[in-house]
mmCIF file of C-alpha atoms and ligand atoms in Angstrom:
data_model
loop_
_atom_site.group_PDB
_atom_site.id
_atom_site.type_symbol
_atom_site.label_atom_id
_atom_site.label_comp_id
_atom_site.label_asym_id
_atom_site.label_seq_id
_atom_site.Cartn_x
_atom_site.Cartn_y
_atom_site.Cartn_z
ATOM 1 C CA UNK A 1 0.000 0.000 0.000
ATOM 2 C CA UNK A 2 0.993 3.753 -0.197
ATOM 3 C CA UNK A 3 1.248 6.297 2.657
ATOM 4 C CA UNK A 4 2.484 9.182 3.876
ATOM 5 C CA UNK A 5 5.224 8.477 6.421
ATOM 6 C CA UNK A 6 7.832 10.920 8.434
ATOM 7 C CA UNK A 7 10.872 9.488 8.973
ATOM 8 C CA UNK A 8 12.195 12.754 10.863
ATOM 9 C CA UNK A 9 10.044 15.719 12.803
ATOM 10 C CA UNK A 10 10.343 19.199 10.970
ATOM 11 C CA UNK A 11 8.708 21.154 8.005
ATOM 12 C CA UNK A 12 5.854 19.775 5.405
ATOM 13 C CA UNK A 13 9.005 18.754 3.474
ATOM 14 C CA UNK A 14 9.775 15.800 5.851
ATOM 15 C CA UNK A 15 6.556 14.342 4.709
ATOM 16 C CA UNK A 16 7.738 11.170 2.533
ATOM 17 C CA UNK A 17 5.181 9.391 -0.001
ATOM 18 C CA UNK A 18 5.997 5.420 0.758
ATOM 19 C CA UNK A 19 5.275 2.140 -0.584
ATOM 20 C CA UNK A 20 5.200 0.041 2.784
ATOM 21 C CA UNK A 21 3.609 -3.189 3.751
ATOM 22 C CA UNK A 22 -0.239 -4.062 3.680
ATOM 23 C CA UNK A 23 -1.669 -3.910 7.037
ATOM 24 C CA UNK A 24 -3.082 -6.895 8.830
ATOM 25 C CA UNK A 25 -6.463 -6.889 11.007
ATOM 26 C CA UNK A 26 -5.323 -7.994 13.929
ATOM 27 C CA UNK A 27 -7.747 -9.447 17.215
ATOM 28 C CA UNK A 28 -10.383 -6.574 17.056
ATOM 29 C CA UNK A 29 -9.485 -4.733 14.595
ATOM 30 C CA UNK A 30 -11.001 -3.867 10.843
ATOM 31 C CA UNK A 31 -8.581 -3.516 7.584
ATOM 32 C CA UNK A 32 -10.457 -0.425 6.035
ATOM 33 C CA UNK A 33 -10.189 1.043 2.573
ATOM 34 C CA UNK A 34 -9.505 4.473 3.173
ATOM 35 C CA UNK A 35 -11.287 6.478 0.738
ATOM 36 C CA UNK A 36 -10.980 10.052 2.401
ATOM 37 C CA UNK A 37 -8.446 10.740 5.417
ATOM 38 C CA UNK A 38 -8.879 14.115 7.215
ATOM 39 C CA UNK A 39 -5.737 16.460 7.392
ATOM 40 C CA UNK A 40 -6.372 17.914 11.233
ATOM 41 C CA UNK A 41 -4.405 20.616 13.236
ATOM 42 C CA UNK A 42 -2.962 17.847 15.340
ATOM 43 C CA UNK A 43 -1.304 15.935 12.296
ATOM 44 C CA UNK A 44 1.117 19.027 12.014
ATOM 45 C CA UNK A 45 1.755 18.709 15.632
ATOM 46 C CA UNK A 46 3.139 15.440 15.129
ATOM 47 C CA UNK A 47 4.988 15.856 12.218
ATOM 48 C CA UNK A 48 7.086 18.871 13.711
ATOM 49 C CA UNK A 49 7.459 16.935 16.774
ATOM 50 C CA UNK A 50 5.077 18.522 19.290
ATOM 51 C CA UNK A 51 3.972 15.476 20.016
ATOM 52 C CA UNK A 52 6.272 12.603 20.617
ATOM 53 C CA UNK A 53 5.863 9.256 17.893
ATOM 54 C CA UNK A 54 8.314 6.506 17.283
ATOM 55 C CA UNK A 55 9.519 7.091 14.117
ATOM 56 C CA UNK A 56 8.704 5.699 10.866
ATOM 57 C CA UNK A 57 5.449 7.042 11.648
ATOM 58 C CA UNK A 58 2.607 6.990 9.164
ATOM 59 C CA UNK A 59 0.605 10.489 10.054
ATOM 60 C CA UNK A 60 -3.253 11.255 10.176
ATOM 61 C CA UNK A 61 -5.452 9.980 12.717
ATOM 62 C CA UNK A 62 -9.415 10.382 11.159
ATOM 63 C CA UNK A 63 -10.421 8.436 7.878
ATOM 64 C CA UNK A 64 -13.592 7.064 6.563
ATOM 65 C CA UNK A 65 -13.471 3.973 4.091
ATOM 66 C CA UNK A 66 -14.854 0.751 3.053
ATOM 67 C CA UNK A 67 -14.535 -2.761 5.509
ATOM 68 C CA UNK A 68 -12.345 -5.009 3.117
ATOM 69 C CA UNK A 69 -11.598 -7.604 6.401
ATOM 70 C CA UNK A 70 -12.413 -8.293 9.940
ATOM 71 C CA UNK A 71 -10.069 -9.473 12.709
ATOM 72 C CA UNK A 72 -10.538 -12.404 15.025
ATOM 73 C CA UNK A 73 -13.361 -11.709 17.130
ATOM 74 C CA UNK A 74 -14.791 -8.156 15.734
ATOM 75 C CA UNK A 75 -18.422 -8.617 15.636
ATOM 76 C CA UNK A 76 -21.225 -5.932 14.233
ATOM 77 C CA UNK A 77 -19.206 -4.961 11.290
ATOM 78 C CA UNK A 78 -19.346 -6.800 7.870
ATOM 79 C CA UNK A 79 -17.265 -6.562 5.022
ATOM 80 C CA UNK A 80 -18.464 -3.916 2.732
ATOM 81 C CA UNK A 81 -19.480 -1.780 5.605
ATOM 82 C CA UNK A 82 -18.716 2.300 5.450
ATOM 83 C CA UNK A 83 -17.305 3.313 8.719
ATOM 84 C CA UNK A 84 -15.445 6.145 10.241
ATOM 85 C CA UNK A 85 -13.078 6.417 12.653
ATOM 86 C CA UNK A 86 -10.976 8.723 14.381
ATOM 87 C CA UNK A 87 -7.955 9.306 17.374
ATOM 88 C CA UNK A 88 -6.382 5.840 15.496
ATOM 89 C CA UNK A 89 -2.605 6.919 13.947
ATOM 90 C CA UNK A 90 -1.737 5.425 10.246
ATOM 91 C CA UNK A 91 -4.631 6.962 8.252
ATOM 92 C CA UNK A 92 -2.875 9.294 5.159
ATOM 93 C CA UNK A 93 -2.944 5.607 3.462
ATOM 94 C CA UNK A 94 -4.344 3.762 1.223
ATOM 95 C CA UNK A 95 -5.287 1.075 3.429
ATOM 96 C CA UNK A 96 -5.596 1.549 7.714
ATOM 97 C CA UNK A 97 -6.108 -0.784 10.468
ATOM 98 C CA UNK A 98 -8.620 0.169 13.088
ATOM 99 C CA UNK A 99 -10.239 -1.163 16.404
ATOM 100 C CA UNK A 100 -13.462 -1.840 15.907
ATOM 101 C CA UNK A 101 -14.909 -0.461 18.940
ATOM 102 C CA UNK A 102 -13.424 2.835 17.893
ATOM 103 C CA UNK A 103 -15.553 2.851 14.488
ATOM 104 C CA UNK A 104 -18.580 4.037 13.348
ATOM 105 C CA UNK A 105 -20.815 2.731 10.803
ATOM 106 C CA UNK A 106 -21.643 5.504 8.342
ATOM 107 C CA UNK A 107 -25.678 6.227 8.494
ATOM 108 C CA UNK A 108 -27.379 6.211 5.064
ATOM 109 C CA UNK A 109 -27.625 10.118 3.732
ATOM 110 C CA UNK A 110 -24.025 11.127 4.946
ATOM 111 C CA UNK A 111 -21.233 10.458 2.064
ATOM 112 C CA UNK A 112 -18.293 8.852 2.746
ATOM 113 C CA UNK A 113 -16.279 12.117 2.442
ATOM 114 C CA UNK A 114 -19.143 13.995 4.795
ATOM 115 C CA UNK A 115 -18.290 12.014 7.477
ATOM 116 C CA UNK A 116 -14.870 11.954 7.646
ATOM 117 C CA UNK A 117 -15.140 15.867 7.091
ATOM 118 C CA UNK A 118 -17.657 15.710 10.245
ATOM 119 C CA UNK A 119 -15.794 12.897 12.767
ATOM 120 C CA UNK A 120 -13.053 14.519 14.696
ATOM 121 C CA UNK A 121 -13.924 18.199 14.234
ATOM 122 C CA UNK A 122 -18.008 17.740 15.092
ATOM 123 C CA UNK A 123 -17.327 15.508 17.679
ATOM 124 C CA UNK A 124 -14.948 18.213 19.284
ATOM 125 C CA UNK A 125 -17.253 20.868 18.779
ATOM 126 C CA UNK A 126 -19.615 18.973 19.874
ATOM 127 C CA UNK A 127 -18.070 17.995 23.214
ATOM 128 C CA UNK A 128 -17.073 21.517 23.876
ATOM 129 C CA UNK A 129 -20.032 22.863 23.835
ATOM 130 C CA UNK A 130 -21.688 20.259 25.547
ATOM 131 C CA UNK A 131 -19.441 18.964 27.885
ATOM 132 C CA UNK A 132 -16.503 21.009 28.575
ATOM 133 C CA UNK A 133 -18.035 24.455 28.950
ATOM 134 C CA UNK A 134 -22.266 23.677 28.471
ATOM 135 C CA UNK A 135 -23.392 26.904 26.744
ATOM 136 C CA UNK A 136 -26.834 28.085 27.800
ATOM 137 C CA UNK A 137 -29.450 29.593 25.373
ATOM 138 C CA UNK A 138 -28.588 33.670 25.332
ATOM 139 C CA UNK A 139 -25.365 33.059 26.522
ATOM 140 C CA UNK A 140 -22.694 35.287 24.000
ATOM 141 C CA UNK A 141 -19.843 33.265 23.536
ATOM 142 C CA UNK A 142 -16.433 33.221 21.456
ATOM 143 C CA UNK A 143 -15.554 31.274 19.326
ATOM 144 C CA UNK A 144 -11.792 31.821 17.474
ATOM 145 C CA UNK A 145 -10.666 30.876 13.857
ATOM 146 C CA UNK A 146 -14.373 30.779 12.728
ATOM 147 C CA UNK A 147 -14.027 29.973 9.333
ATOM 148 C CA UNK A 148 -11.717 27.180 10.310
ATOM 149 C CA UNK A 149 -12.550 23.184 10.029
ATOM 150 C CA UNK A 150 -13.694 22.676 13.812
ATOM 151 C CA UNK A 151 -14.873 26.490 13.479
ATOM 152 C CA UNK A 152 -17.228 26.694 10.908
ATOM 153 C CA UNK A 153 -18.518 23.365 12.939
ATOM 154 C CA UNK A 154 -18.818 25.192 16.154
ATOM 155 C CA UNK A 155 -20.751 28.072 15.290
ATOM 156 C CA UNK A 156 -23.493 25.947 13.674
ATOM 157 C CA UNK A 157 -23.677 24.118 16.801
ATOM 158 C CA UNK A 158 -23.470 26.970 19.224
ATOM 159 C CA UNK A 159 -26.150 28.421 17.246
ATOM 160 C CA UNK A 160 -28.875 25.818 17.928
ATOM 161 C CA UNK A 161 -28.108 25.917 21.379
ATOM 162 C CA UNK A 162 -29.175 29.314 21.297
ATOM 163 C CA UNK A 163 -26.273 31.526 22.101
ATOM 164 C CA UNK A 164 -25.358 34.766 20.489
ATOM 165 C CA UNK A 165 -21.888 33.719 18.970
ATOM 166 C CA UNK A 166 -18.780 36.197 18.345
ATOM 167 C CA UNK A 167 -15.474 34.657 16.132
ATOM 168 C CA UNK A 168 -12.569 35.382 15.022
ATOM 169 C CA UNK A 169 -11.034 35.303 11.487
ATOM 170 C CA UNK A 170 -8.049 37.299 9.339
ATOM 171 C CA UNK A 171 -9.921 37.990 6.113
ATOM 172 C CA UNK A 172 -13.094 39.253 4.280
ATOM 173 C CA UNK A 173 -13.546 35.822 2.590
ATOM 174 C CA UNK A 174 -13.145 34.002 5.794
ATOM 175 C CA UNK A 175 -15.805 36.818 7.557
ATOM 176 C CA UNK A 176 -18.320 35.707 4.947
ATOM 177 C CA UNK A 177 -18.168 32.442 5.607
ATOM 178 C CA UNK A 178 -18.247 32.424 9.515
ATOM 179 C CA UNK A 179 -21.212 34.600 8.934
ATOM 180 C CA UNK A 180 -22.519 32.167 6.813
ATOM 181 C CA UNK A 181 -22.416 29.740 9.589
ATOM 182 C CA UNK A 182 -24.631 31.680 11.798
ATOM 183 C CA UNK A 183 -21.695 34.375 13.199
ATOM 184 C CA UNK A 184 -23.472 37.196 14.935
ATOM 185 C CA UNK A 185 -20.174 39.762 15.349
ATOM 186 C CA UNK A 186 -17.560 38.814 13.303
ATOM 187 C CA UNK A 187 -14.070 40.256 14.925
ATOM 188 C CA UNK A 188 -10.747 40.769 12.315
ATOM 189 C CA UNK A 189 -8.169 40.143 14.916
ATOM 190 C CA UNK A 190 -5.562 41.128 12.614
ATOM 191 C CA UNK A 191 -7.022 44.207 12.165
ATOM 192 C CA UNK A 192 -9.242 44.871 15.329
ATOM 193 C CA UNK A 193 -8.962 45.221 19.240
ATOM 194 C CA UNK A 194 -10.567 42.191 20.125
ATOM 195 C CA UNK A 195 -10.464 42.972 23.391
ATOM 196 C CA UNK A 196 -11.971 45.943 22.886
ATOM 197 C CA UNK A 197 -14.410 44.686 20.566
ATOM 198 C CA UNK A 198 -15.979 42.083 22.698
ATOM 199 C CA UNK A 199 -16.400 44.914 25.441
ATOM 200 C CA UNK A 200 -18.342 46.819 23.115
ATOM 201 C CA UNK A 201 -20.493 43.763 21.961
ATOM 202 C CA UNK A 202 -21.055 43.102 25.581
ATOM 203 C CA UNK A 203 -21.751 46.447 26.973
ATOM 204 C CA UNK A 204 -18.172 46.307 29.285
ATOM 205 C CA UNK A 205 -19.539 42.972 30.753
ATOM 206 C CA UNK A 206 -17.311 40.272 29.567
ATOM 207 C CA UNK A 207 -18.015 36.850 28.257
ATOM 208 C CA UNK A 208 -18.988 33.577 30.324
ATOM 209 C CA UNK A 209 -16.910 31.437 28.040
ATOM 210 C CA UNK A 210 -13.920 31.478 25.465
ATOM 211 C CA UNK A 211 -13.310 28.418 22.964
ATOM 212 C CA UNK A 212 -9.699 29.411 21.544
ATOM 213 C CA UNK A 213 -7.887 27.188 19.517
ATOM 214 C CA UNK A 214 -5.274 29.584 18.396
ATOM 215 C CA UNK A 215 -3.042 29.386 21.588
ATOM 216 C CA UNK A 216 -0.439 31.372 21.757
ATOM 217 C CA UNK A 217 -1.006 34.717 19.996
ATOM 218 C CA UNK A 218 -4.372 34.796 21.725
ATOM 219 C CA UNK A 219 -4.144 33.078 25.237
ATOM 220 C CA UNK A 220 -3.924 37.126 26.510
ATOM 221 C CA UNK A 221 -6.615 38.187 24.757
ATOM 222 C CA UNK A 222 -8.792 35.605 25.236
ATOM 223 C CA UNK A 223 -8.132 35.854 29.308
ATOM 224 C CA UNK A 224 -8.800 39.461 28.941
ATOM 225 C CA UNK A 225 -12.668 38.976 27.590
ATOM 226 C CA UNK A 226 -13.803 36.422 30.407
ATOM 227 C CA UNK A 227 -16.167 37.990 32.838
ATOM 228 C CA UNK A 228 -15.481 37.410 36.504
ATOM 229 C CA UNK A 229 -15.750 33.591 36.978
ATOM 230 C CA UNK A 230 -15.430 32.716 33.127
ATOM 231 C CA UNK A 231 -13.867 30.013 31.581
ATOM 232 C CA UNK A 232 -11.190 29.633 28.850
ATOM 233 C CA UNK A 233 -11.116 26.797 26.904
ATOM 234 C CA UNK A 234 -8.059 26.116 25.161
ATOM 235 C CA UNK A 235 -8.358 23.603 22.630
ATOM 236 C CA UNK A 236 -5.548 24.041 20.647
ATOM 237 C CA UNK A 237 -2.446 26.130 19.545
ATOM 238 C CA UNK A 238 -2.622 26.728 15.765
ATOM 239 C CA UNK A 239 -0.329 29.926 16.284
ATOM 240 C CA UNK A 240 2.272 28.073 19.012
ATOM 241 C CA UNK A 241 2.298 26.673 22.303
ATOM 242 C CA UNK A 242 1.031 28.900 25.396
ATOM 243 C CA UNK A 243 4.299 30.080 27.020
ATOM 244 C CA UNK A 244 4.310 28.582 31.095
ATOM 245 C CA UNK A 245 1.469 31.114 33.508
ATOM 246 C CA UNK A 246 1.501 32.221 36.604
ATOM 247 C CA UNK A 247 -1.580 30.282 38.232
ATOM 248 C CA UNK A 248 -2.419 33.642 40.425
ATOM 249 C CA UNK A 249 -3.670 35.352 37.326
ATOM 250 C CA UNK A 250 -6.686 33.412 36.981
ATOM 251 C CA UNK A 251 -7.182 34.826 40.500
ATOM 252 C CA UNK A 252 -6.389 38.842 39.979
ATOM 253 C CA UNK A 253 -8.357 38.622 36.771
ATOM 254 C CA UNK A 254 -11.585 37.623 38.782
ATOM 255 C CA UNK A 255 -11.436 33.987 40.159
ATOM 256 C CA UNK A 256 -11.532 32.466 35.935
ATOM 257 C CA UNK A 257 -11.259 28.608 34.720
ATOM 258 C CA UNK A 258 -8.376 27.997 32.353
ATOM 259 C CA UNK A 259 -9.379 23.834 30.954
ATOM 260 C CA UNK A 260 -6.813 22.428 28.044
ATOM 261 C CA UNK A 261 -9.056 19.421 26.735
ATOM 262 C CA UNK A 262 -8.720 16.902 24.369
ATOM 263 C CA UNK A 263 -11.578 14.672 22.093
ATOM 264 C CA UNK A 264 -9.815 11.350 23.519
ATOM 265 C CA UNK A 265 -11.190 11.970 26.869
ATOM 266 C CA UNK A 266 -14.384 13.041 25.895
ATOM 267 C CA UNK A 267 -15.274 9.926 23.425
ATOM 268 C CA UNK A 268 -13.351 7.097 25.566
ATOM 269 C CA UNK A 269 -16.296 4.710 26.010
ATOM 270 C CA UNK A 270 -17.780 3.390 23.429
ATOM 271 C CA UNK A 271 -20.988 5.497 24.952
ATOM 272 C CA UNK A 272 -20.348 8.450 24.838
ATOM 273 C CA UNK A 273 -18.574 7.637 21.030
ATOM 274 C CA UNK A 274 -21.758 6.861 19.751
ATOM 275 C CA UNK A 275 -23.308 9.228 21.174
ATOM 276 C CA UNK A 276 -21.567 12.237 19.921
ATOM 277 C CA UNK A 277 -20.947 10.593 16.729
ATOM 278 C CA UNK A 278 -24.487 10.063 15.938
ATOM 279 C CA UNK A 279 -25.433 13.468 17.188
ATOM 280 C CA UNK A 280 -22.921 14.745 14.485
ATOM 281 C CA UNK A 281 -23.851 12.398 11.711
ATOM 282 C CA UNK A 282 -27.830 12.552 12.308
ATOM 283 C CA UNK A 283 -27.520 16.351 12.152
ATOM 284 C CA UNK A 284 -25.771 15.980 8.719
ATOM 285 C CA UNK A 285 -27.704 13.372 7.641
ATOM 286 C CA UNK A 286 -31.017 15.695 8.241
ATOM 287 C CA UNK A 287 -29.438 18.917 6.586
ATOM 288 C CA UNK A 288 -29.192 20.551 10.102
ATOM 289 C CA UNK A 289 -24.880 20.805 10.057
ATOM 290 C CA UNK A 290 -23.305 21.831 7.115
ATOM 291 C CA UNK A 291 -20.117 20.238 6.476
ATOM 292 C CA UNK A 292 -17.869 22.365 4.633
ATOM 293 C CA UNK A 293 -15.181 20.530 2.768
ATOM 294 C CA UNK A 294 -13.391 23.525 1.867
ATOM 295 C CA UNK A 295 -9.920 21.542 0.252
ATOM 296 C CA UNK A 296 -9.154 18.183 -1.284
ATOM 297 C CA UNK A 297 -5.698 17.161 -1.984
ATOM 298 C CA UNK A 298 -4.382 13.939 -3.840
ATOM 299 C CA UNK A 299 -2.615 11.448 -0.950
ATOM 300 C CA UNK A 300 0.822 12.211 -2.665
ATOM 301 C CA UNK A 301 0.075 15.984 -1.953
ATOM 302 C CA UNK A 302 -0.573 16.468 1.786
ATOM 303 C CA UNK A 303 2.719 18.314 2.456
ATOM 304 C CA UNK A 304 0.748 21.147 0.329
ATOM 305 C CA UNK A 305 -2.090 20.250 2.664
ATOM 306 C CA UNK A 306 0.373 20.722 5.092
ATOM 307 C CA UNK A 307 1.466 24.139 4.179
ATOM 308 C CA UNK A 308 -1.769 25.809 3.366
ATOM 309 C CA UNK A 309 -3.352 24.730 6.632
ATOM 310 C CA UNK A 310 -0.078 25.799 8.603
ATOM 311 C CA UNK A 311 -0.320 28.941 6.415
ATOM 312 C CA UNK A 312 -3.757 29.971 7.185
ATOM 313 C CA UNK A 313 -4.952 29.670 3.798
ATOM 314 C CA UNK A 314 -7.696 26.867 4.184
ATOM 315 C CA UNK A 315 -11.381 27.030 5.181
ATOM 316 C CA UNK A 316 -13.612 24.159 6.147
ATOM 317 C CA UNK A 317 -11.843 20.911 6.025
ATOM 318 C CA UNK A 318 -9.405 19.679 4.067
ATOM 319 C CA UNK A 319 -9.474 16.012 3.246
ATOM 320 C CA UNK A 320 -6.894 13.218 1.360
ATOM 321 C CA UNK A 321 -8.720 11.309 -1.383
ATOM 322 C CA UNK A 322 -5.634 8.653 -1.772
HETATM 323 P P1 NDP B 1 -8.482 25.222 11.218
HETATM 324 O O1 NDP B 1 -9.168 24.841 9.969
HETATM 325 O O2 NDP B 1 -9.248 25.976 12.254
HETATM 326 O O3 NDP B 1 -7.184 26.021 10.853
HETATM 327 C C1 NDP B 1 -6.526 26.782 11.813
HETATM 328 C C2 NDP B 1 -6.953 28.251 11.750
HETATM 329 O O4 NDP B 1 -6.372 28.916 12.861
HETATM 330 C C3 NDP B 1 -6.426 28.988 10.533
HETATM 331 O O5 NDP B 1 -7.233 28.845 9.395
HETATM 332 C C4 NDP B 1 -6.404 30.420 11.036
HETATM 333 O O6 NDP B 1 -7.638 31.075 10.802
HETATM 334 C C5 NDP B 1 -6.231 30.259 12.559
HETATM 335 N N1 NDP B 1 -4.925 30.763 12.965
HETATM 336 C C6 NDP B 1 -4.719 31.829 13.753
HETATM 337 N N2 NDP B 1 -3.424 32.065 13.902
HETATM 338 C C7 NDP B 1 -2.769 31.148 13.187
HETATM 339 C C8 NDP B 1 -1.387 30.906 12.942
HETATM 340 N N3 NDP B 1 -0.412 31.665 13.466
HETATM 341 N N4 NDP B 1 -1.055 29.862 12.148
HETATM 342 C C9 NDP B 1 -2.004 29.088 11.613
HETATM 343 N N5 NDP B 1 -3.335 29.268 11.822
HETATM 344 C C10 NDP B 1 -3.718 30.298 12.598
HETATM 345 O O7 NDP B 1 -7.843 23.912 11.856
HETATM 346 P P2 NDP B 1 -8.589 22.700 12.608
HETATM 347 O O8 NDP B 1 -10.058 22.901 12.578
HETATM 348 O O9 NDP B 1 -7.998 21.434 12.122
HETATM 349 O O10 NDP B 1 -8.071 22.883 14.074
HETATM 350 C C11 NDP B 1 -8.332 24.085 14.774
HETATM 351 C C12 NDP B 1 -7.719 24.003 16.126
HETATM 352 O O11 NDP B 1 -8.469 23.109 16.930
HETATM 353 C C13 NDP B 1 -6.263 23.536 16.154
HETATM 354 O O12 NDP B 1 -5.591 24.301 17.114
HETATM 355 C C14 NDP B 1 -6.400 22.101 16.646
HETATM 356 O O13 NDP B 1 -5.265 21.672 17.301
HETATM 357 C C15 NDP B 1 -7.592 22.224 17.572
HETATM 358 N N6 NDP B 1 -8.292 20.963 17.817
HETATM 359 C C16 NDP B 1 -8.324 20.519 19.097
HETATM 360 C C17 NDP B 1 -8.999 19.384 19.425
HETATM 361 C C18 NDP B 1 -9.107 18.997 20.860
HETATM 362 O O14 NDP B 1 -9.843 18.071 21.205
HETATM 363 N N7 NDP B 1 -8.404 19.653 21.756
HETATM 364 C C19 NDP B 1 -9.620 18.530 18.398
HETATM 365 C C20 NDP B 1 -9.599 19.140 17.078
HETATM 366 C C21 NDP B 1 -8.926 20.304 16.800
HETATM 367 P P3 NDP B 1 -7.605 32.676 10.540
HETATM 368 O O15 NDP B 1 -6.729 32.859 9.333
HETATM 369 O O16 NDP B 1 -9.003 33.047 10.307
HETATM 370 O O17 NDP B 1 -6.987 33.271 11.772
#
């Protein structure tokens, strides 16, 4: 089979295009026929060496395919079967290995690319604003990097909860879209106070809540629209790591929450899995979450997936069709 191995952490340009060995379903597990693989924040993360693998390492972790083989002892799953799965390393291939009990059977009305566009990056919206910080009906919220993958996601979902949503983004095209979504302020942070900004929006009283993915050329910012008692919610650092903080902070700037959390510990039973998964996919499946796949790249290609993601030039998701 092909994939898309690093042999070395750095740049997109360590990104190697490899013929390696066919994978084997082992006890549990499904050999799957990748036909889409997503290209998430976290893949980069890896590749420059964030986050630790042993090396060769095969990137991607989310995928959707076709069952061509079932390990010893997998039942519920037939060959033939289109399933999803995500949080699984070894998917910018042709073929991937996967536990079963980490896959999800693909529900009729949701292509095969929809729901790996929708797996990871509606689950995580999902669990945010379920789970990690519950938004409330009325509630104004931010959201950053609206027009982003897990963005665009968010602010669909915050919206039918009810809440009055502010985001983020760094161009007019990117604005459109996040309004698109259901945005109801729009804030150019590469242009605009944000800080400022969400004072205005919310007449000097702060927000309840910040989702920030960005990291570290917003951590400050973020802290600095929280109302007494609010909560940031950093899910990611698409600009750079948060540099270390002073835990006394959270105190001066009026007793706040600062949560880093992860999708892994938010989907680890099988349970709650389902649960969010078919949330996701019955919402796409009815026309109620658009799934935006803004970019699709050749499996050869994903260092250029790679850069334009890195370089802030993607919207929606960007997928590998290998
Ligand atoms: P996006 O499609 O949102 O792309 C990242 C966006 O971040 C860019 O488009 C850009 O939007 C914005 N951005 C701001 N500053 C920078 C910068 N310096 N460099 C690059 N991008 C920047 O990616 P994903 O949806 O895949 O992921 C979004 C974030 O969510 C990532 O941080 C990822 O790690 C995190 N994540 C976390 C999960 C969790 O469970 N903790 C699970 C899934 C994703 P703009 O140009 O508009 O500023």
């Amino acid at each position: 089979m092909r994939a898309i191995q690093i042999l070395e952490t750095g740049g997109p340009d360590v990104l190697r295009f490899n013929e390696v060995a066919d994978p084997i379903a082992k006890d549990g597990e499904l050999l799957i026929r990748v036909e889409a693989a997503g290209v998430n924040f976290i893949d980069t993360y890896f590749r420059e060496g964030r986050y630790p693998a042993a090396l060769p390492y095969t990137l991607g972790q989310e995928a959707a395919g076709v069952v061509e083989a079932l390990g010893s002892g997998v039942s519920g799953f037939a060959v033939g079967d289109r399933v999803a799965w995500c949080g699984v390393p070894g998917t910018y291939a042709t073929l991937a290995v996967a536990p079963a009990a980490r896959a999800i059977k693909i529900p009729d009305g949701v292509t095969t690319q929809q729901a790996c566009a929708a797996l990871l990056q509606g689950m995580t919206a999902h669990y945010l604003l379920h789970a990690t910080f519950p938004v409330l009906a009325g509630e104004t919220i931010l959201i950053h990097a609206g027009a982003g993958g897990t963005g665009l996601l968010a602010i669909q979902l915050a919206k039918r909860l009810g809440a009055k949503v502010i985001t983020t983004v760094s161009t007019d095209d990117k604005a459109a879209l996040a309004r698109g979504a259901g945005a109801d302020e729009v804030v150019m942070y590469t242009r605009e106070d944000l800080v400022e900004r969400v004072k205005e929006i919310t007449n000097g009283e702060g927000l309840p809540v910040v989702y920030d993915s960005v990291g570290k050329s917003t951590f400050e910012s973020s802290l600095k629209c929280l109302k007494p008692r609010g909560m940031l919610v950093l899910f990611g650092g698409a600009s750079g790591p948060v540099p270390p903080f002073d835990l006394i902070r959270l105190s001066t700037m009026g007793s706040l929450y600062v949560t880093r959390p992860t999708l892994k510990d938010y989907v680890a039973t099988r349970a709650d899995l389902e649960s969010r998964a078919g949330d996701i996919f019955g919402l796409v499946a009815e026309g109620g979450l658009d799934v935006r796949v803004g970019h699709t790249y050749r499996l050869e290609d994903a260092a250029q997936a790679h850069r334009e993601l890195e370089g802030r030039h993607t919207t929606g998701k960007l997928l590998l069709l290998p």
